[in-house]
Amino acid sequence: MAAILECRQLVKKYGSVQALNGIDLELPAGKIIGLLGPNGSGKTTLIKLASGLLQPTSGEILIDGMKPGVETKRIVAYLPERNYLEDRMTVEQMLKFMQDFYADFNMDKAREMLTHLDIDPKAKFKALSKGNREKVQLILVMSRDAKLYLLDEPIGGVDPASRDYILDTIIKNYNKDATVILSTHLIADIEPVLDEFVFIRKGDMIRHSTVASVVEQGETVDSLFREVFRC
Amino acid sequence: MLGKLIKHDFLSNARFLGPAYIVMLVIALLGRFVTWLATRKAIMDSVAPAFAHIINLLSSLLTVAFVLAPLAILFMAAVWVIYRFYKNIFTDEGYLMNTLPTRPVNLVFSKLLNALIWMLITIGVAALSWFLAVGHLEGLRNIMDQIWDTIVQLFLNNKEAIHDQLGVPIWLFVVELLVFLLCWFARFTISWYFAIAFGQLIAKNHKVLGAIGAYIGLAIASNIVSTAFMGILGKVTDTVASNGAVMQTTLLGNSVLFILITAVLYWATTSIMKNRLNLD
């Protein structure tokens, strides 16, 4: 199957600090892939490059064969680690905003998830807790019928009880031909849903494998991560 | 897509400015009421002297406040539309706005147009609040009569003389003046947009300071360009005889200069957003 995301000698520098050191990577469509590494390893930088928020210093990154731009933004659903919601906006207004800008946004699916998570659509974002705002952002992303989902720390700020629902939401709501890239360091939580994983350390890709190949060797991704990234 | 951006930006501005304007109009009415109280001798005589004193003081303060309010509200709106560009594009909200399937030229245009729309609304609200607070129907009628008389004088009675002074018929001069103001506003706003976009490049950890520094630098550069331009215009106007021609050359020349500066800064701002966006 053709790659949904390709990196060719991808380099990103912030001033004199090199965040990505010439990454070569091909991620296939139709998989749930963990982008794993310790803090500061370059996971968020890679995701921002894919979503068009940053420009590569050199090399290139392609989404479905295209450089990040208007066309790729139509097919990419991006969940940043930041809270981008406007305080004065209500949840319902935000749903309408998404419906206006994304042809693949499914309003019914979004409303259903809000009900399930007991979030009032009439609530203003300033009245919601940090965890609930993160849940709303995830709902906005997972209510799209996108080709590529880029989820940066989707479960970092929510309570453990909600994590299961969120992971369940991710599995249930993504289109089977789509790819989900999950960046996190909470590996044990997401391991059950992963097909593949990529380890990143200090801007270098050090491993890209299927979860099945790790399990075959009697290991888990979590134990492998602890072994590889031992301080 | 551009229409949707304009719509949502309008609504977003309305969520902040709308309530502020409603509060302002309500305070204006309250001010009117207090002033009315202060002029009712029967009421003032019947309340305690201290209370009457407070009403008088409040009435004077509110009157002064509402004479100054139009300026304050215009300043607030100008700061808001500039701040909104920064907040919506270059802070956390930018994670949403810059990943929408649209080009930066559309994002900037929607902000620029909304800045203009909201400044016009603000002028309307400022005028209305002033009228509610201190205006009188009789006074308004007088002002309207005076405006009408002036229009009649300018457009009908002294058509020829005015034409000689302005170089063009008065209606065309009014259009030119409106175009000039529009160009000035576009140049003013886009200068700030550019300073904000450029500021995040030069000062990654102090974006606001970077923007202010960039604006100061840009203002100095703009002044140099304007002075040089006025010098050239001066040479041109020296060679023409009538006042009208001088007026026309200055007005149209500056409008063209503002359009050129706006176009260059618009291009520079969208180029930075497209190629050098730095959302960290």
Short mmCIF file of C-alpha atoms in Angstrom, two decimals:
data_model
loop_
_atom_site.label_atom_id
_atom_site.label_comp_id
_atom_site.label_asym_id
_atom_site.label_seq_id
_atom_site.Cartn_x
_atom_site.Cartn_y
_atom_site.Cartn_z
CA MET A 1 0.00 0.00 0.00
CA ALA A 2 1.26 3.52 -0.84
CA ALA A 3 2.76 5.59 1.95
CA ILE A 4 0.50 8.22 3.50
CA LEU A 5 3.48 9.97 5.08
CA GLU A 6 7.02 10.05 3.71
CA CYS A 7 10.08 11.80 5.06
CA ARG A 8 13.21 12.09 2.96
CA GLN A 9 16.35 13.25 4.73
CA LEU A 10 14.12 15.48 6.83
CA VAL A 11 16.05 18.02 8.88
CA LYS A 12 14.62 20.65 11.21
CA LYS A 13 16.75 23.11 13.13
CA TYR A 14 15.61 25.70 15.66
CA GLY A 15 18.48 28.17 15.46
CA SER A 16 21.52 26.13 16.38
CA VAL A 17 19.49 23.29 17.91
CA GLN A 18 18.88 20.37 15.58
CA ALA A 19 15.45 18.83 16.32
CA LEU A 20 15.39 16.28 13.47
CA ASN A 21 18.59 14.88 11.96
CA GLY A 22 17.76 13.72 8.44
CA ILE A 23 14.89 11.33 9.02
CA ASP A 24 13.90 8.81 6.33
CA LEU A 25 10.53 7.27 7.00
CA GLU A 26 7.57 5.77 5.13
CA LEU A 27 4.34 5.16 6.99
CA PRO A 28 1.66 3.07 5.27
CA ALA A 29 -2.05 3.86 5.03
CA GLY A 30 -4.60 1.95 7.10
CA LYS A 31 -2.53 1.56 10.27
CA ILE A 32 -2.44 2.91 13.79
CA ILE A 33 1.14 3.93 14.42
CA GLY A 34 2.77 5.04 17.65
CA LEU A 35 5.36 7.80 17.39
CA LEU A 36 7.29 7.11 20.54
CA GLY A 37 10.19 8.75 22.27
CA PRO A 38 11.13 10.62 25.43
CA ASN A 39 10.39 14.33 25.86
CA GLY A 40 12.35 16.48 23.44
CA SER A 41 13.03 13.64 21.01
CA GLY A 42 11.40 15.39 18.02
CA LYS A 43 7.93 13.78 17.95
CA THR A 44 6.00 17.06 18.08
CA THR A 45 8.36 18.66 15.55
CA LEU A 46 7.70 15.82 13.09
CA ILE A 47 3.94 16.16 13.56
CA LYS A 48 4.06 19.95 13.15
CA LEU A 49 6.04 19.54 9.94
CA ALA A 50 3.41 17.09 8.66
CA SER A 51 0.59 19.49 9.52
CA GLY A 52 2.31 22.44 7.83
CA LEU A 53 2.91 24.47 11.01
CA LEU A 54 6.67 24.30 10.53
CA GLN A 55 8.83 24.25 7.42
CA PRO A 56 11.71 21.77 7.02
CA THR A 57 15.25 23.18 7.20
CA SER A 58 16.17 20.66 4.49
CA GLY A 59 14.84 17.44 3.05
CA GLU A 60 11.14 16.96 2.48
CA ILE A 61 7.99 15.61 4.00
CA LEU A 62 5.09 14.39 1.86
CA ILE A 63 1.50 13.63 2.83
CA ASP A 64 -0.22 11.34 0.35
CA GLY A 65 2.49 12.34 -2.13
CA MET A 66 2.02 16.10 -1.60
CA LYS A 67 4.00 18.73 0.25
CA PRO A 68 2.03 20.13 3.22
CA GLY A 69 -0.36 22.81 1.96
CA VAL A 70 -4.03 23.51 1.38
CA GLU A 71 -4.66 20.10 -0.24
CA THR A 72 -3.01 18.07 2.53
CA LYS A 73 -4.81 20.10 5.20
CA ARG A 74 -8.10 18.87 3.74
CA ILE A 75 -7.14 15.26 4.43
CA VAL A 76 -5.21 15.65 7.69
CA ALA A 77 -6.96 15.82 11.06
CA TYR A 78 -4.51 17.26 13.56
CA LEU A 79 -4.77 17.21 17.33
CA PRO A 80 -2.11 19.49 18.82
CA GLU A 81 -0.86 19.22 22.37
CA ARG A 82 -2.00 22.83 22.89
CA ASN A 83 -5.43 24.15 23.74
CA TYR A 84 -6.45 26.10 20.64
CA LEU A 85 -10.06 26.71 21.68
CA GLU A 86 -11.28 30.29 22.00
CA ASP A 87 -12.50 30.85 25.59
CA ARG A 88 -15.61 32.78 24.62
CA MET A 89 -16.77 30.17 22.12
CA THR A 90 -19.30 27.47 23.02
CA VAL A 91 -18.81 23.81 22.10
CA GLU A 92 -21.73 24.03 19.66
CA GLN A 93 -20.23 27.07 17.91
CA MET A 94 -16.99 25.16 17.53
CA LEU A 95 -18.80 22.21 15.95
CA LYS A 96 -20.35 24.58 13.39
CA PHE A 97 -16.93 26.08 12.75
CA MET A 98 -15.51 22.63 11.96
CA GLN A 99 -18.49 21.77 9.78
CA ASP A 100 -17.97 24.95 7.78
CA PHE A 101 -14.29 24.33 7.10
CA TYR A 102 -14.09 20.56 6.71
CA ALA A 103 -16.30 18.76 4.22
CA ASP A 104 -15.55 15.47 5.99
CA PHE A 105 -16.76 16.63 9.41
CA ASN A 106 -19.58 14.46 10.77
CA MET A 107 -21.81 16.54 13.06
CA ASP A 108 -23.90 13.60 14.28
CA LYS A 109 -20.82 11.66 15.29
CA ALA A 110 -19.47 14.69 17.19
CA ARG A 111 -22.76 15.21 19.06
CA GLU A 112 -22.92 11.53 19.95
CA MET A 113 -19.42 11.58 21.42
CA LEU A 114 -20.17 14.76 23.39
CA THR A 115 -23.23 13.11 24.91
CA HIS A 116 -21.21 10.03 25.76
CA LEU A 117 -18.56 12.10 27.52
CA ASP A 118 -21.24 14.17 29.24
CA ILE A 119 -20.06 17.48 27.79
CA ASP A 120 -22.70 20.21 27.45
CA PRO A 121 -22.67 21.59 23.86
CA LYS A 122 -23.89 24.95 25.18
CA ALA A 123 -20.93 25.31 27.56
CA LYS A 124 -18.32 27.95 26.87
CA PHE A 125 -14.75 26.68 26.72
CA LYS A 126 -13.69 28.93 29.57
CA ALA A 127 -16.15 27.01 31.75
CA LEU A 128 -14.73 23.60 30.85
CA SER A 129 -11.96 21.84 32.72
CA LYS A 130 -8.60 21.26 31.04
CA GLY A 131 -9.42 17.56 30.62
CA ASN A 132 -12.80 18.30 29.04
CA ARG A 133 -11.27 20.80 26.63
CA GLU A 134 -8.81 18.13 25.56
CA LYS A 135 -11.68 15.71 25.07
CA VAL A 136 -13.54 18.25 22.91
CA GLN A 137 -10.46 18.75 20.77
CA LEU A 138 -10.16 15.01 20.31
CA ILE A 139 -13.86 14.75 19.41
CA LEU A 140 -13.42 17.51 16.80
CA VAL A 141 -10.58 15.55 15.21
CA MET A 142 -12.14 12.09 15.41
CA SER A 143 -15.44 13.36 13.96
CA ARG A 144 -13.68 13.91 10.68
CA ASP A 145 -13.40 11.29 7.98
CA ALA A 146 -9.75 12.13 7.33
CA LYS A 147 -7.03 10.14 5.58
CA LEU A 148 -4.39 10.90 8.18
CA TYR A 149 -4.92 11.62 11.86
CA LEU A 150 -2.03 13.24 13.68
CA LEU A 151 -2.63 13.00 17.40
CA ASP A 152 -0.02 14.68 19.57
CA GLU A 153 -0.30 13.43 23.17
CA PRO A 154 -4.04 12.68 22.93
CA ILE A 155 -4.27 11.08 26.36
CA GLY A 156 -1.67 13.09 28.24
CA GLY A 157 -4.03 15.36 30.18
CA VAL A 158 -7.04 13.15 30.83
CA ASP A 159 -7.81 10.88 33.74
CA PRO A 160 -7.11 7.14 33.37
CA ALA A 161 -10.84 6.34 33.27
CA SER A 162 -11.29 8.54 30.21
CA ARG A 163 -8.21 7.14 28.48
CA ASP A 164 -9.96 3.88 27.67
CA TYR A 165 -12.90 5.73 26.16
CA ILE A 166 -10.59 7.97 24.15
CA LEU A 167 -8.58 5.05 22.78
CA ASP A 168 -11.81 3.24 22.05
CA THR A 169 -13.04 6.39 20.28
CA ILE A 170 -9.90 6.49 18.17
CA ILE A 171 -10.26 2.84 17.11
CA LYS A 172 -13.99 3.04 16.43
CA ASN A 173 -14.03 6.34 14.60
CA TYR A 174 -11.18 6.20 12.22
CA ASN A 175 -11.78 5.10 8.70
CA LYS A 176 -10.16 1.74 8.05
CA ASP A 177 -8.20 3.11 5.06
CA ALA A 178 -6.89 5.98 7.15
CA THR A 179 -3.73 6.16 9.21
CA VAL A 180 -3.55 7.30 12.80
CA ILE A 181 -0.25 8.55 14.13
CA LEU A 182 -0.21 8.79 17.90
CA SER A 183 2.59 10.59 19.65
CA THR A 184 2.95 9.82 23.33
CA HIS A 185 5.20 8.57 26.06
CA LEU A 186 2.34 6.72 27.81
CA ILE A 187 3.16 3.57 25.87
CA ALA A 188 1.52 0.94 28.04
CA ASP A 189 -1.84 2.69 27.58
CA ILE A 190 -1.76 2.85 23.81
CA GLU A 191 0.12 -0.38 23.04
CA PRO A 192 -3.06 -2.49 22.68
CA VAL A 193 -4.32 -0.32 19.81
CA LEU A 194 -1.08 -0.01 17.84
CA ASP A 195 -0.22 -1.80 14.58
CA GLU A 196 3.23 -0.28 14.22
CA PHE A 197 5.56 1.98 16.16
CA VAL A 198 8.42 4.36 15.47
CA PHE A 199 11.06 5.13 18.08
CA ILE A 200 12.65 8.58 17.92
CA ARG A 201 15.63 9.66 19.99
CA LYS A 202 17.23 13.11 19.85
CA GLY A 203 15.96 13.73 16.34
CA ASP A 204 16.95 10.34 14.92
CA MET A 205 14.61 7.55 13.96
CA ILE A 206 16.07 4.50 15.64
CA ARG A 207 13.41 1.87 14.96
CA HIS A 208 10.29 1.34 12.86
CA SER A 209 8.60 -2.06 13.32
CA THR A 210 5.26 -3.75 13.62
CA VAL A 211 3.97 -4.46 17.10
CA ALA A 212 3.40 -8.07 16.04
CA SER A 213 7.12 -8.55 15.39
CA VAL A 214 7.91 -7.41 18.94
CA VAL A 215 5.23 -9.62 20.45
CA GLU A 216 6.58 -12.61 18.47
CA GLN A 217 9.87 -12.17 20.35
CA GLY A 218 8.03 -12.32 23.65
CA GLU A 219 8.40 -8.63 24.38
CA THR A 220 6.09 -5.65 24.59
CA VAL A 221 6.61 -2.24 23.03
CA ASP A 222 6.58 -0.79 26.53
CA SER A 223 9.39 -3.06 27.78
CA LEU A 224 11.34 -2.48 24.58
CA PHE A 225 10.96 1.27 25.01
CA ARG A 226 12.26 1.09 28.59
CA GLU A 227 15.22 -0.96 27.40
CA VAL A 228 16.08 1.28 24.44
CA PHE A 229 15.59 4.59 26.24
CA ARG A 230 17.08 3.58 29.60
CA CYS A 231 18.73 6.63 31.18
CA MET B 1 -13.62 29.41 2.07
CA LEU B 2 -12.86 33.14 2.25
CA GLY B 3 -16.52 33.89 3.00
CA LYS B 4 -16.50 31.39 5.87
CA LEU B 5 -13.33 32.89 7.29
CA ILE B 6 -14.85 36.37 7.17
CA LYS B 7 -18.04 35.10 8.83
CA HIS B 8 -16.29 33.30 11.67
CA ASP B 9 -13.88 36.13 12.27
CA PHE B 10 -16.81 38.54 12.44
CA LEU B 11 -18.55 36.30 14.98
CA SER B 12 -15.38 35.95 17.01
CA ASN B 13 -14.95 39.74 17.17
CA ALA B 14 -18.62 40.05 18.07
CA ARG B 15 -18.17 37.70 21.03
CA PHE B 16 -15.73 40.18 22.57
CA LEU B 17 -16.75 43.59 21.24
CA GLY B 18 -20.52 42.94 21.23
CA PRO B 19 -20.92 42.66 25.03
CA ALA B 20 -18.45 45.54 25.55
CA TYR B 21 -20.56 47.76 23.28
CA ILE B 22 -23.82 46.75 24.95
CA VAL B 23 -22.32 47.61 28.36
CA MET B 24 -21.15 50.94 26.97
CA LEU B 25 -24.64 51.79 25.65
CA VAL B 26 -26.23 50.80 28.96
CA ILE B 27 -23.76 52.98 30.88
CA ALA B 28 -24.54 55.81 28.47
CA LEU B 29 -28.24 55.49 29.30
CA LEU B 30 -27.46 55.37 33.00
CA GLY B 31 -25.37 58.50 32.58
CA ARG B 32 -28.30 60.15 30.88
CA PHE B 33 -30.56 59.16 33.75
CA VAL B 34 -28.16 60.51 36.40
CA THR B 35 -27.83 63.78 34.50
CA TRP B 36 -31.61 63.98 34.26
CA LEU B 37 -31.84 63.39 38.02
CA ALA B 38 -29.32 66.12 38.70
CA THR B 39 -31.44 68.67 36.80
CA ARG B 40 -34.68 67.83 38.62
CA LYS B 41 -34.78 70.40 41.38
CA ALA B 42 -37.74 68.79 43.15
CA ILE B 43 -35.92 65.43 43.39
CA MET B 44 -32.58 66.93 44.36
CA ASP B 45 -34.23 69.01 47.12
CA SER B 46 -36.00 65.96 48.51
CA VAL B 47 -32.87 63.77 48.92
CA ALA B 48 -30.13 64.11 51.51
CA PRO B 49 -27.53 66.81 50.61
CA ALA B 50 -24.72 64.23 50.54
CA PHE B 51 -26.67 62.09 48.08
CA ALA B 52 -27.49 65.12 45.92
CA HIS B 53 -23.82 65.99 45.92
CA ILE B 54 -22.94 62.46 44.75
CA ILE B 55 -25.52 62.67 41.94
CA ASN B 56 -24.11 66.01 40.81
CA LEU B 57 -20.56 64.70 40.88
CA LEU B 58 -21.53 61.51 39.06
CA SER B 59 -23.41 63.50 36.46
CA SER B 60 -20.39 65.75 35.79
CA LEU B 61 -18.00 62.81 35.64
CA LEU B 62 -20.22 60.83 33.28
CA THR B 63 -20.64 63.84 31.01
CA VAL B 64 -16.88 64.28 30.78
CA ALA B 65 -16.43 60.51 30.33
CA PHE B 66 -18.85 60.41 27.43
CA VAL B 67 -17.19 63.29 25.69
CA LEU B 68 -13.93 61.29 25.85
CA ALA B 69 -15.58 57.89 25.31
CA PRO B 70 -15.63 57.95 21.49
CA LEU B 71 -11.83 58.31 21.45
CA ALA B 72 -11.35 55.62 24.09
CA ILE B 73 -13.63 53.14 22.34
CA LEU B 74 -11.93 53.72 18.99
CA PHE B 75 -8.54 53.13 20.60
CA MET B 76 -9.81 49.97 22.30
CA ALA B 77 -11.21 48.60 19.03
CA ALA B 78 -7.98 49.37 17.15
CA VAL B 79 -5.91 47.57 19.80
CA TRP B 80 -8.35 44.67 19.78
CA VAL B 81 -8.30 44.04 16.00
CA ILE B 82 -4.49 44.09 16.03
CA TYR B 83 -4.23 41.87 19.12
CA ARG B 84 -6.72 39.46 17.58
CA PHE B 85 -4.49 38.87 14.56
CA TYR B 86 -1.62 38.02 16.90
CA LYS B 87 -3.71 35.78 19.18
CA ASN B 88 -5.58 34.00 16.40
CA ILE B 89 -2.59 33.29 14.15
CA PHE B 90 0.57 33.26 16.29
CA THR B 91 -0.47 31.83 19.66
CA ASP B 92 -2.18 28.52 20.53
CA GLU B 93 -5.26 29.46 18.49
CA GLY B 94 -2.92 29.42 15.48
CA TYR B 95 -2.75 25.63 15.77
CA LEU B 96 -6.31 25.61 14.52
CA MET B 97 -6.24 28.55 12.13
CA ASN B 98 -3.01 27.61 10.36
CA THR B 99 -4.16 24.04 9.77
CA LEU B 100 -7.42 25.06 8.09
CA PRO B 101 -7.48 24.15 4.40
CA THR B 102 -7.01 27.69 3.21
CA ARG B 103 -4.14 29.93 2.11
CA PRO B 104 -2.56 32.59 4.32
CA VAL B 105 -3.72 35.30 1.86
CA ASN B 106 -7.30 34.42 2.80
CA LEU B 107 -6.56 34.41 6.52
CA VAL B 108 -4.97 37.87 6.35
CA PHE B 109 -7.69 39.28 4.10
CA SER B 110 -10.48 38.08 6.42
CA LYS B 111 -8.72 39.74 9.36
CA LEU B 112 -8.11 42.96 7.45
CA LEU B 113 -11.71 43.23 6.24
CA ASN B 114 -13.08 42.48 9.70
CA ALA B 115 -10.78 45.09 11.19
CA LEU B 116 -12.34 47.65 8.86
CA ILE B 117 -15.92 46.44 9.47
CA TRP B 118 -15.46 46.57 13.24
CA MET B 119 -13.87 50.00 13.18
CA LEU B 120 -16.92 51.26 11.25
CA ILE B 121 -19.26 49.56 13.75
CA THR B 122 -17.21 51.11 16.57
CA ILE B 123 -17.61 54.59 15.09
CA GLY B 124 -21.36 53.97 14.97
CA VAL B 125 -21.48 52.72 18.57
CA ALA B 126 -19.32 55.61 19.79
CA ALA B 127 -21.64 58.11 18.11
CA LEU B 128 -24.75 56.37 19.46
CA SER B 129 -23.40 56.16 23.03
CA TRP B 130 -22.41 59.80 22.93
CA PHE B 131 -25.88 60.73 21.72
CA LEU B 132 -27.56 58.55 24.37
CA ALA B 133 -25.45 60.09 27.12
CA VAL B 134 -25.35 63.77 26.28
CA GLY B 135 -27.14 64.36 22.98
CA HIS B 136 -30.58 65.90 22.49
CA LEU B 137 -33.06 65.34 19.70
CA GLU B 138 -33.23 69.09 19.23
CA GLY B 139 -29.43 69.27 19.07
CA LEU B 140 -29.33 66.35 16.63
CA ARG B 141 -31.90 68.07 14.46
CA ASN B 142 -29.77 71.22 14.47
CA ILE B 143 -26.66 69.25 13.54
CA MET B 144 -28.52 67.45 10.74
CA ASP B 145 -29.82 70.81 9.45
CA GLN B 146 -26.32 72.24 9.49
CA ILE B 147 -24.96 69.22 7.66
CA TRP B 148 -27.71 69.51 5.09
CA ASP B 149 -27.06 73.25 4.66
CA THR B 150 -23.38 72.55 4.19
CA ILE B 151 -24.15 69.87 1.61
CA VAL B 152 -26.41 72.26 -0.26
CA GLN B 153 -23.76 75.01 -0.09
CA LEU B 154 -20.96 72.74 -1.28
CA PHE B 155 -22.77 70.65 -3.85
CA LEU B 156 -25.22 73.15 -5.32
CA ASN B 157 -24.66 76.81 -4.47
CA ASN B 158 -20.86 77.07 -4.65
CA LYS B 159 -20.22 74.25 -7.07
CA GLU B 160 -17.94 76.23 -9.36
CA ALA B 161 -15.83 77.88 -6.65
CA ILE B 162 -15.37 74.62 -4.77
CA HIS B 163 -14.48 72.85 -8.01
CA ASP B 164 -11.71 75.42 -8.57
CA GLN B 165 -10.35 74.97 -5.06
CA LEU B 166 -10.43 71.17 -5.08
CA GLY B 167 -9.58 70.54 -8.70
CA VAL B 168 -12.51 68.16 -9.08
CA PRO B 169 -16.28 68.25 -8.43
CA ILE B 170 -17.08 68.01 -4.72
CA TRP B 171 -18.70 64.54 -4.99
CA LEU B 172 -15.53 63.18 -6.59
CA PHE B 173 -13.45 64.82 -3.87
CA VAL B 174 -15.57 63.12 -1.19
CA VAL B 175 -15.04 59.76 -2.92
CA GLU B 176 -11.29 60.43 -3.14
CA LEU B 177 -11.20 61.36 0.53
CA LEU B 178 -12.99 58.14 1.50
CA VAL B 179 -10.59 56.11 -0.67
CA PHE B 180 -7.67 57.91 0.98
CA LEU B 181 -8.98 57.08 4.47
CA LEU B 182 -9.54 53.46 3.43
CA CYS B 183 -5.98 53.23 2.09
CA TRP B 184 -4.59 54.82 5.26
CA PHE B 185 -6.48 52.34 7.43
CA ALA B 186 -5.34 49.36 5.33
CA ARG B 187 -1.72 50.56 5.55
CA PHE B 188 -1.98 51.14 9.32
CA THR B 189 -3.49 47.70 10.01
CA ILE B 190 -1.28 45.69 7.67
CA SER B 191 1.78 47.44 9.14
CA TRP B 192 0.87 45.92 12.51
CA TYR B 193 0.11 42.52 10.95
CA PHE B 194 3.50 42.53 9.28
CA ALA B 195 5.23 43.65 12.50
CA ILE B 196 3.56 40.75 14.37
CA ALA B 197 4.53 38.20 11.70
CA PHE B 198 8.08 39.55 11.49
CA GLY B 199 8.37 39.90 15.27
CA GLN B 200 7.86 36.17 15.83
CA LEU B 201 10.80 35.53 13.50
CA ILE B 202 13.26 37.83 15.24
CA ALA B 203 12.19 37.24 18.86
CA LYS B 204 10.95 33.68 19.30
CA ASN B 205 10.49 33.93 23.06
CA HIS B 206 9.25 37.51 23.18
CA LYS B 207 6.87 37.73 20.26
CA VAL B 208 4.98 40.81 21.49
CA LEU B 209 8.19 42.75 22.14
CA GLY B 210 9.46 41.58 18.76
CA ALA B 211 6.27 42.87 17.11
CA ILE B 212 6.51 46.27 18.81
CA GLY B 213 10.20 46.54 17.87
CA ALA B 214 9.39 45.56 14.28
CA TYR B 215 6.58 48.13 14.17
CA ILE B 216 8.88 50.90 15.36
CA GLY B 217 11.44 49.91 12.72
CA LEU B 218 8.73 49.79 10.07
CA ALA B 219 7.34 53.19 11.13
CA ILE B 220 10.82 54.73 10.75
CA ALA B 221 11.25 53.11 7.32
CA SER B 222 7.75 54.23 6.28
CA ASN B 223 8.49 57.78 7.35
CA ILE B 224 11.65 57.86 5.29
CA VAL B 225 9.74 56.55 2.24
CA SER B 226 6.87 59.00 2.83
CA THR B 227 9.24 61.95 3.25
CA ALA B 228 11.06 61.04 0.05
CA PHE B 229 7.72 60.59 -1.68
CA MET B 230 6.42 63.93 -0.43
CA GLY B 231 9.65 65.53 -1.64
CA ILE B 232 9.02 64.16 -5.11
CA LEU B 233 5.37 65.24 -4.92
CA GLY B 234 6.52 68.70 -3.82
CA LYS B 235 8.65 68.99 -6.94
CA VAL B 236 5.66 67.98 -9.05
CA THR B 237 3.23 70.35 -7.31
CA ASP B 238 5.71 73.23 -7.64
CA THR B 239 5.21 73.05 -11.36
CA VAL B 240 1.43 73.16 -11.26
CA ALA B 241 -0.45 76.38 -10.85
CA SER B 242 -3.77 75.86 -9.08
CA ASN B 243 -4.59 74.96 -5.48
CA GLY B 244 -6.91 72.28 -6.77
CA ALA B 245 -4.14 70.54 -8.67
CA VAL B 246 -1.88 70.60 -5.57
CA MET B 247 -4.70 69.13 -3.48
CA GLN B 248 -5.38 66.42 -6.06
CA THR B 249 -1.73 65.47 -6.45
CA THR B 250 -1.23 65.21 -2.67
CA LEU B 251 -4.42 63.25 -2.01
CA LEU B 252 -4.11 60.80 -4.88
CA GLY B 253 -0.33 60.53 -4.55
CA ASN B 254 -0.60 59.51 -0.90
CA SER B 255 -3.42 57.09 -1.64
CA VAL B 256 -1.23 55.39 -4.27
CA LEU B 257 1.70 55.31 -1.83
CA PHE B 258 -0.49 53.69 0.86
CA ILE B 259 -1.77 51.12 -1.65
CA LEU B 260 1.81 50.24 -2.63
CA ILE B 261 2.96 49.92 0.99
CA THR B 262 -0.14 47.83 1.82
CA ALA B 263 0.51 45.50 -1.15
CA VAL B 264 4.17 44.99 -0.23
CA LEU B 265 3.40 44.35 3.46
CA TYR B 266 0.47 42.07 2.58
CA TRP B 267 2.75 39.99 0.40
CA ALA B 268 5.50 39.96 3.06
CA THR B 269 3.09 38.97 5.86
CA THR B 270 1.53 36.09 3.92
CA SER B 271 4.99 34.93 2.76
CA ILE B 272 6.18 34.72 6.37
CA MET B 273 3.04 32.80 7.34
CA LYS B 274 3.50 30.42 4.44
CA ASN B 275 7.24 29.84 4.63
CA ARG B 276 8.46 30.88 8.07
CA LEU B 277 5.63 30.16 10.46
CA ASN B 278 7.10 29.47 13.87
CA LEU B 279 4.47 28.06 16.20
CA ASP B 280 6.52 26.65 19.02
#
